[in-house]
């Protein structure tokens, strides 16, 4: 797909529902008693993979577009699926569902696409095994396909080496089925959507510092979930609005949970004009409209506790840094190497092709900003966040940029190019 600069971006956009929250709403709704209403569900391929896995385990799910109804089977009502569970491209589905499946009374095999079969699963296999689960990586390489034999679980206190909400959530969900309390301590706090939503469903979850604890639950109660717009999808319009001269974009109803809002802090640190309007607290998840205006940005340092709060936005932030004045250093972000693609290597490869000065480090990147960018052939490596990052970067570069496998945006934002075009045609 080809992209070319076309002046400023102006107007309003409503981004689709939050991916993390959409997944969790289907999972917890499936385990609850009664019908859960999910408003603003993300109709992206990843979340549809989660729906399909639970349907295969006997849950009745009515997908009516922006409203999804999940008729829960209760904590002990899932059925053994007749076939392998296919998690597609979704790490969130694969890892969190493994926690749930560990405590069932049946065996199951789960797998996903080529990318999923390369992503590390030892990070969930180890703690779940400590809880009494029986999970085997079928090829013995610590990756999917995984064979999970339902087992009796007991609570543990796990100290995780990585700040990962997928790992934390897998353990907490297994904890619902365990004997005794289960807790997870992380090096930094990762996104807390599971903790907030599990409370909505009636579970006993508490947090203290970087530790989250869950008590085994007799049952979960169905509820209504309002899914806010995904700040990770808003990130591309935040960047476009800030980088493209003359732009002003209002992004409506975006989730600004403090465990996800690192991009706003870093952009402001770089000199961005960003305003939050109409802030409100929807069922535990805060939201606001985000107004961005073109700003002249300078480099910064991004490291430490803020990293998990902007992990999925780092590709876009790296591209912004290439266009900002001065040096930007990104550290403590080795997790980027094990996402849908190796996002450090892929960002360096593609930004370099467009004329940027960027160097890969062990756990991040060093970017000397301010070099003019030119169009180039770039490869998304079938990674949705890379494709969207370069669609925006292309609008700041001279000449034509050709993005390979650009349609992979269907994972988290199927209408991304249409929404971008509408803002270009203001
Ligand atoms: C997610 C957690 C993050 C994030 C991913 C979604 C979640 O992954 O990158 O896109 O929904 O829990 P990690 O848990 O691997 O950090």
Short mmCIF file of C-alpha atoms in Angstrom, two decimals, residues 46-214:
data_model
loop_
_atom_site.label_atom_id
_atom_site.label_comp_id
_atom_site.label_asym_id
_atom_site.label_seq_id
_atom_site.Cartn_x
_atom_site.Cartn_y
_atom_site.Cartn_z
CA UNK A 46 -7.22 -10.70 17.84
CA UNK A 47 -10.39 -10.22 19.88
CA UNK A 48 -12.37 -12.35 17.41
CA UNK A 49 -9.83 -15.14 18.11
CA UNK A 50 -10.76 -14.90 21.80
CA UNK A 51 -14.49 -15.13 20.96
CA UNK A 52 -13.87 -18.15 18.75
CA UNK A 53 -11.87 -19.99 21.46
CA UNK A 54 -14.67 -19.59 24.02
CA UNK A 55 -17.36 -20.54 21.49
CA UNK A 56 -15.41 -23.76 20.88
CA UNK A 57 -15.63 -24.38 24.64
CA UNK A 58 -19.42 -24.16 24.56
CA UNK A 59 -20.01 -20.49 25.40
CA UNK A 60 -22.83 -18.80 23.50
CA UNK A 61 -21.67 -15.38 22.28
CA UNK A 62 -23.84 -13.01 20.22
CA UNK A 63 -21.69 -10.59 18.27
CA UNK A 64 -23.94 -7.72 17.18
CA UNK A 65 -21.17 -5.33 16.17
CA UNK A 66 -20.58 -2.69 18.79
CA UNK A 67 -22.59 -4.78 21.30
CA UNK A 68 -21.48 -8.27 22.24
CA UNK A 69 -23.53 -10.50 24.55
CA UNK A 70 -21.69 -13.28 26.35
CA UNK A 71 -23.95 -15.90 27.92
CA UNK A 72 -21.55 -17.17 30.56
CA UNK A 73 -21.13 -20.85 31.42
CA UNK A 74 -19.92 -20.19 34.98
CA UNK A 75 -16.45 -20.90 36.35
CA UNK A 76 -16.84 -24.65 35.95
CA UNK A 77 -19.06 -24.77 32.86
CA UNK A 78 -16.54 -24.67 29.97
CA UNK A 79 -16.63 -27.78 27.75
CA UNK A 80 -13.73 -29.67 26.21
CA UNK A 81 -13.37 -28.29 22.67
CA UNK A 82 -13.71 -30.73 19.78
CA UNK A 83 -10.66 -29.22 18.06
CA UNK A 84 -7.43 -27.34 18.71
CA UNK A 85 -7.96 -23.78 19.97
CA UNK A 86 -6.52 -21.31 17.44
CA UNK A 87 -5.38 -18.04 19.03
CA UNK A 88 -4.36 -16.55 15.65
CA UNK A 89 -1.86 -13.70 16.10
CA UNK A 90 -2.95 -12.94 19.66
CA UNK A 91 -0.42 -13.24 22.48
CA UNK A 92 -3.03 -11.97 24.93
CA UNK A 93 -5.43 -14.79 24.02
CA UNK A 94 -2.73 -17.47 24.16
CA UNK A 95 -1.23 -16.45 27.48
CA UNK A 96 -4.30 -15.44 29.47
CA UNK A 97 -6.41 -18.37 28.28
CA UNK A 98 -3.63 -20.73 29.41
CA UNK A 99 -4.20 -19.58 33.00
CA UNK A 100 -7.91 -20.37 32.68
CA UNK A 101 -7.35 -23.73 30.97
CA UNK A 102 -4.88 -24.87 33.64
CA UNK A 103 -7.70 -25.14 36.17
CA UNK A 104 -10.33 -26.93 34.02
CA UNK A 105 -11.30 -30.59 34.18
CA UNK A 106 -10.38 -31.34 30.53
CA UNK A 107 -7.34 -31.37 28.24
CA UNK A 108 -6.83 -29.00 25.36
CA UNK A 109 -4.24 -28.00 22.77
CA UNK A 110 -3.82 -24.40 21.73
CA UNK A 111 -1.79 -22.79 19.01
CA UNK A 112 -1.71 -19.76 16.71
CA UNK A 113 -0.10 -18.33 13.60
CA UNK A 114 3.59 -18.35 12.62
CA UNK A 115 4.35 -15.32 14.83
CA UNK A 116 2.58 -16.81 17.89
CA UNK A 117 4.52 -20.04 17.48
CA UNK A 118 7.75 -18.07 17.98
CA UNK A 119 6.69 -16.04 21.02
CA UNK A 120 7.96 -17.03 24.49
CA UNK A 121 5.47 -19.03 26.57
CA UNK A 122 7.91 -20.22 29.26
CA UNK A 123 7.01 -17.04 31.14
CA UNK A 124 3.52 -18.49 31.76
CA UNK A 125 4.46 -22.19 31.72
CA UNK A 126 6.83 -21.75 34.71
CA UNK A 127 4.48 -20.01 37.18
CA UNK A 128 1.43 -22.05 36.14
CA UNK A 129 3.44 -25.26 36.58
CA UNK A 130 4.40 -24.07 40.07
CA UNK A 131 0.66 -23.81 40.77
CA UNK A 132 0.21 -27.46 39.81
CA UNK A 133 -0.69 -27.01 36.12
CA UNK A 134 0.37 -29.48 33.45
CA UNK A 135 1.43 -27.49 30.37
CA UNK A 136 3.75 -28.82 27.70
CA UNK A 137 5.25 -26.94 24.79
CA UNK A 138 4.62 -29.67 22.21
CA UNK A 139 7.82 -28.97 20.24
CA UNK A 140 9.83 -28.52 23.44
CA UNK A 141 10.94 -25.01 22.44
CA UNK A 142 8.99 -23.06 25.08
CA UNK A 143 6.50 -21.82 22.45
CA UNK A 144 3.02 -22.80 21.22
CA UNK A 145 1.50 -25.22 20.36
CA UNK A 146 0.78 -25.92 24.03
CA UNK A 147 -0.87 -29.04 25.45
CA UNK A 148 -2.69 -28.17 28.66
CA UNK A 149 -4.08 -30.87 30.93
CA UNK A 150 -6.60 -29.48 33.43
CA UNK A 151 -5.31 -29.94 36.99
CA UNK A 152 -5.95 -29.12 40.65
CA UNK A 153 -4.14 -25.87 41.40
CA UNK A 154 -2.81 -24.28 44.55
CA UNK A 155 -2.04 -20.60 45.17
CA UNK A 156 1.53 -19.27 44.99
CA UNK A 157 3.33 -15.98 45.41
CA UNK A 158 5.16 -15.47 42.13
CA UNK A 159 7.85 -12.89 41.49
CA UNK A 160 7.95 -12.22 37.77
CA UNK A 161 11.13 -11.09 36.01
CA UNK A 162 9.09 -9.21 33.39
CA UNK A 163 6.45 -6.54 33.86
CA UNK A 164 3.80 -8.28 31.76
CA UNK A 165 0.05 -7.98 32.15
CA UNK A 166 -0.40 -11.17 30.15
CA UNK A 167 1.74 -13.12 32.61
CA UNK A 168 0.12 -11.45 35.63
CA UNK A 169 -3.39 -12.08 34.26
CA UNK A 170 -2.69 -15.75 33.43
CA UNK A 171 -1.56 -16.35 37.01
CA UNK A 172 -4.46 -14.41 38.59
CA UNK A 173 -7.00 -16.30 36.49
CA UNK A 174 -5.47 -19.63 37.45
CA UNK A 175 -5.74 -18.27 41.01
CA UNK A 176 -9.53 -18.17 40.65
CA UNK A 177 -9.40 -21.99 40.56
CA UNK A 178 -6.61 -22.50 43.10
CA UNK A 179 -6.64 -23.49 46.73
CA UNK A 180 -5.57 -20.45 48.77
CA UNK A 181 -4.63 -16.95 47.62
CA UNK A 182 -2.39 -16.27 44.62
CA UNK A 183 -0.22 -13.22 44.20
CA UNK A 184 2.12 -11.82 41.56
CA UNK A 185 4.86 -9.26 42.10
CA UNK A 186 6.26 -7.53 39.02
CA UNK A 187 9.35 -5.33 38.62
CA UNK A 188 7.08 -2.43 37.54
CA UNK A 189 3.29 -2.20 37.46
CA UNK A 190 1.90 -3.44 34.12
CA UNK A 191 -1.58 -2.60 32.80
CA UNK A 192 -4.18 -3.37 35.48
CA UNK A 193 -7.31 -4.02 33.38
CA UNK A 194 -7.66 -7.58 34.71
CA UNK A 195 -7.57 -6.43 38.32
CA UNK A 196 -10.14 -3.66 37.70
CA UNK A 197 -12.47 -5.84 35.65
CA UNK A 198 -12.24 -8.94 37.86
CA UNK A 199 -13.51 -6.73 40.71
CA UNK A 200 -16.44 -5.67 38.50
CA UNK A 201 -17.25 -9.36 38.03
CA UNK A 202 -17.23 -9.79 41.82
CA UNK A 203 -13.80 -11.39 42.37
CA UNK A 204 -11.73 -10.57 45.44
CA UNK A 205 -8.62 -8.88 44.01
CA UNK A 206 -6.34 -6.49 45.86
CA UNK A 207 -3.21 -4.61 44.91
CA UNK A 208 -0.34 -3.16 46.89
CA UNK A 209 2.57 -1.54 45.09
CA UNK A 210 3.68 -3.91 42.34
CA UNK A 211 1.85 -6.92 43.85
CA UNK A 212 -1.64 -8.11 42.86
CA UNK A 213 -3.45 -10.79 44.89
CA UNK A 214 -6.56 -12.83 44.12
#
